[in-house]
Coordinates of C-alpha atoms in Angstrom, one line a residue:
M966 CA 107.0 92.5 121.2
K967 CA 110.0 90.1 121.3
L968 CA 111.3 87.7 118.6
I969 CA 110.5 84.1 119.5
R970 CA 112.1 82.4 116.6
R971 CA 113.5 82.8 113.0
I972 CA 112.7 79.9 110.8
T973 CA 114.8 79.6 107.7
D974 CA 115.6 77.2 104.9
S975 CA 118.4 75.9 107.1
D976 CA 115.7 74.5 109.4
I977 CA 114.4 72.4 106.5
F978 CA 117.5 71.6 104.5
G979 CA 120.4 72.4 106.8
G980 CA 123.2 74.7 106.0
T981 CA 123.7 78.4 106.7
P982 CA 120.5 80.4 107.6
E983 CA 119.7 83.1 105.0
L984 CA 117.4 86.0 106.0
I985 CA 115.1 88.0 103.7
E986 CA 115.2 91.7 104.3
S987 CA 111.5 92.8 103.7
V988 CA 108.3 91.4 105.1
S989 CA 106.0 89.9 102.4
R990 CA 103.0 89.2 104.8
Y991 CA 102.0 90.1 108.3
A992 CA 99.8 87.7 110.3
S993 CA 98.5 87.0 113.8
R994 CA 98.0 83.5 115.2
G995 CA 98.2 81.5 118.4
V996 CA 96.6 79.1 120.8
L997 CA 92.9 79.3 121.7
I998 CA 91.9 77.5 124.9
D999 CA 88.6 76.8 126.5
E1000 CA 87.6 76.6 130.2
E1001 CA 88.8 73.0 130.4
M1002 CA 92.3 74.0 129.0
N1003 CA 91.6 72.3 125.6
A1004 CA 93.2 73.8 122.6
A1005 CA 91.4 74.6 119.3
M1006 CA 93.4 72.9 116.5
M1007 CA 92.5 73.5 112.9
Y1008 CA 92.4 70.1 111.0
M1009 CA 92.9 70.2 107.3
S1010 CA 91.5 66.8 106.1
E1011 CA 92.8 67.1 102.5
I1012 CA 96.4 67.2 103.7
N1013 CA 95.8 65.4 107.0
L1014 CA 97.6 68.1 109.1
Y1015 CA 96.8 70.3 112.0
K1016 CA 97.6 74.0 112.5
L1017 CA 96.7 76.8 115.0
P1018 CA 94.0 79.4 114.3
G1019 CA 95.3 82.5 112.6
G1020 CA 95.9 84.3 109.4
G1021 CA 96.8 87.5 107.6
I1022 CA 96.3 91.0 109.1
E1023 CA 93.8 93.1 107.2
E1024 CA 94.1 96.8 106.6
K1025 CA 93.2 99.0 109.6
E1026 CA 93.3 96.1 112.0
T1027 CA 95.6 95.9 115.1
I1028 CA 97.6 92.8 115.5
D1029 CA 95.4 91.4 118.3
Q1030 CA 92.2 92.4 116.6
S1031 CA 93.4 90.3 113.6
F1032 CA 93.9 87.3 115.8
L1033 CA 90.4 87.6 117.4
R1034 CA 88.8 88.0 113.9
E1035 CA 90.7 84.9 112.7
I1036 CA 89.4 82.9 115.7
R1037 CA 85.9 84.0 115.0
E1038 CA 86.1 83.1 111.3
E1039 CA 87.8 79.8 111.8
T1040 CA 86.2 78.5 115.0
G1041 CA 83.0 80.6 115.4
Y1042 CA 84.1 81.7 118.9
E1043 CA 84.4 85.0 120.6
A1044 CA 87.7 85.2 122.5
R1045 CA 89.8 87.3 124.7
V1046 CA 93.6 87.6 124.3
F1047 CA 95.3 87.1 127.7
H1048 CA 98.9 86.6 126.9
E1049 CA 101.3 88.0 124.2
L1050 CA 103.9 85.5 123.2
G1051 CA 106.0 87.4 120.7
Y1052 CA 106.6 87.1 117.0
I1053 CA 108.1 84.6 114.6
E1054 CA 109.8 85.3 111.3
E1055 CA 109.6 82.7 108.5
H1056 CA 112.3 83.3 105.9
K1057 CA 111.4 81.1 102.9
K1058 CA 114.4 81.8 100.7
K1059 CA 113.4 79.3 98.1
N1060 CA 110.1 81.3 97.6
D1061 CA 111.7 84.8 98.4
F1062 CA 108.9 85.2 100.9
M1063 CA 109.1 86.4 104.5
Q1064 CA 106.1 86.2 106.9
L1065 CA 106.0 87.8 110.3
S1066 CA 103.5 86.3 112.7
Y1067 CA 102.4 87.9 115.9
C1068 CA 101.6 85.2 118.4
W1069 CA 99.1 85.0 121.3
I1070 CA 97.2 82.9 123.8
A1071 CA 93.5 83.6 123.9
Y1072 CA 90.6 82.3 126.0
A1073 CA 87.4 81.1 124.2
R1074 CA 84.5 82.9 125.7
R1075 CA 81.5 81.6 123.8
R1076 CA 80.4 80.4 120.4
V1077 CA 78.9 83.4 118.6
S1078 CA 78.7 82.5 114.9
A1079 CA 79.1 79.8 112.3
V1080 CA 82.6 79.5 110.8
K1081 CA 83.4 81.7 107.8
L1082 CA 86.2 79.9 106.0
S1083 CA 88.0 81.2 102.9
E1084 CA 87.7 79.2 99.7
S1085 CA 91.1 77.7 100.1
E1086 CA 90.3 76.7 103.7
K1087 CA 87.1 75.0 102.5
Q1088 CA 89.1 73.2 99.8
L1089 CA 91.5 72.0 102.5
G1090 CA 88.5 70.6 104.5
M1091 CA 89.4 72.8 107.5
V1092 CA 87.5 72.1 110.7
V1093 CA 88.2 73.0 114.3
N1094 CA 88.9 70.1 116.7
W1095 CA 89.2 70.7 120.5
M1096 CA 91.8 68.6 122.3
T1097 CA 94.0 68.5 125.3
L1098 CA 97.3 70.5 125.1
D1099 CA 99.2 67.2 125.3
R1100 CA 97.3 65.7 122.3
A1101 CA 97.8 68.9 120.3
M1102 CA 101.6 68.6 121.0
E1103 CA 101.5 65.0 119.8
L1104 CA 99.7 65.9 116.6
M1105 CA 102.1 68.7 115.8
N1106 CA 105.0 66.4 116.2
E1107 CA 103.4 63.8 114.0
S1108 CA 102.6 66.4 111.4
L1109 CA 106.2 67.5 111.3
I1110 CA 107.4 64.0 110.8
N1111 CA 104.8 63.2 108.1
C1112 CA 105.1 66.5 106.1
N1113 CA 107.2 66.6 102.9
D1114 CA 106.0 70.0 101.5
Y1115 CA 108.4 72.9 101.8
S1116 CA 106.0 75.7 102.7
T1117 CA 103.9 73.4 105.0
K1118 CA 107.0 72.5 107.0
F1119 CA 107.5 76.2 107.8
M1120 CA 103.8 76.4 109.0
I1121 CA 104.3 73.3 111.2
L1122 CA 107.6 74.5 112.7
R1123 CA 106.0 77.9 113.4
D1124 CA 102.9 76.5 115.0
K1125 CA 104.8 73.9 116.9
T1126 CA 107.0 76.7 118.3
I1127 CA 104.0 78.7 119.4
L1128 CA 102.3 75.7 120.9
N1129 CA 105.4 74.7 122.8
I1130 CA 105.8 78.2 124.4
A1131 CA 102.1 78.4 125.2
Y1132 CA 102.1 74.9 126.6
E1133 CA 104.8 75.9 129.1
I1134 CA 103.0 79.1 130.1
L1135 CA 99.7 77.3 130.5
K1136 CA 101.0 74.4 132.5
R1137 CA 103.0 76.7 134.8
N1138 CA 99.8 78.7 135.4
E1139 CA 97.3 75.9 135.4
S1140 CA 95.9 76.8 138.8
E1141 CA 95.0 80.3 137.7
H1142 CA 91.7 81.0 136.1
F1143 CA 92.0 82.8 132.8
K1144 CA 88.5 84.1 132.3

């Protein structure tokens, strides 16, 4: 899998990028689309921000299984991964924390269960909102402008990068049927 981007404190504050040597957390995340090319965006009402579905990789999971589990938990949908995007490194020097996220595009097959959010996700008021890719791009740009939190800026930069790459791939292949 190829490196898509390294996000460092220099993306937030400017200056020289500093890298952290060891990975603190592995995750899988990406863009989930439906048959109408709408994207599933996770809205967190308590902080008025959007993010992509995804989260940490659990023991004995493959990286793509992790993404599919996160989709099921956060959206209630069964999905199929159809495109590997690469990975993103987030080097949060201020927190001495490096997250490596494997990134995908998946197709939503059908709703199979109720959402199963973590306590922190429930506290953030997280819900799934389906929207056009163009609207998702607009909201990620607005989120980046309106965010003042250090760690949240990393999340938004990461998800905006994933969405930008997926958007180009999906628009280029719009005539293809991804089922």
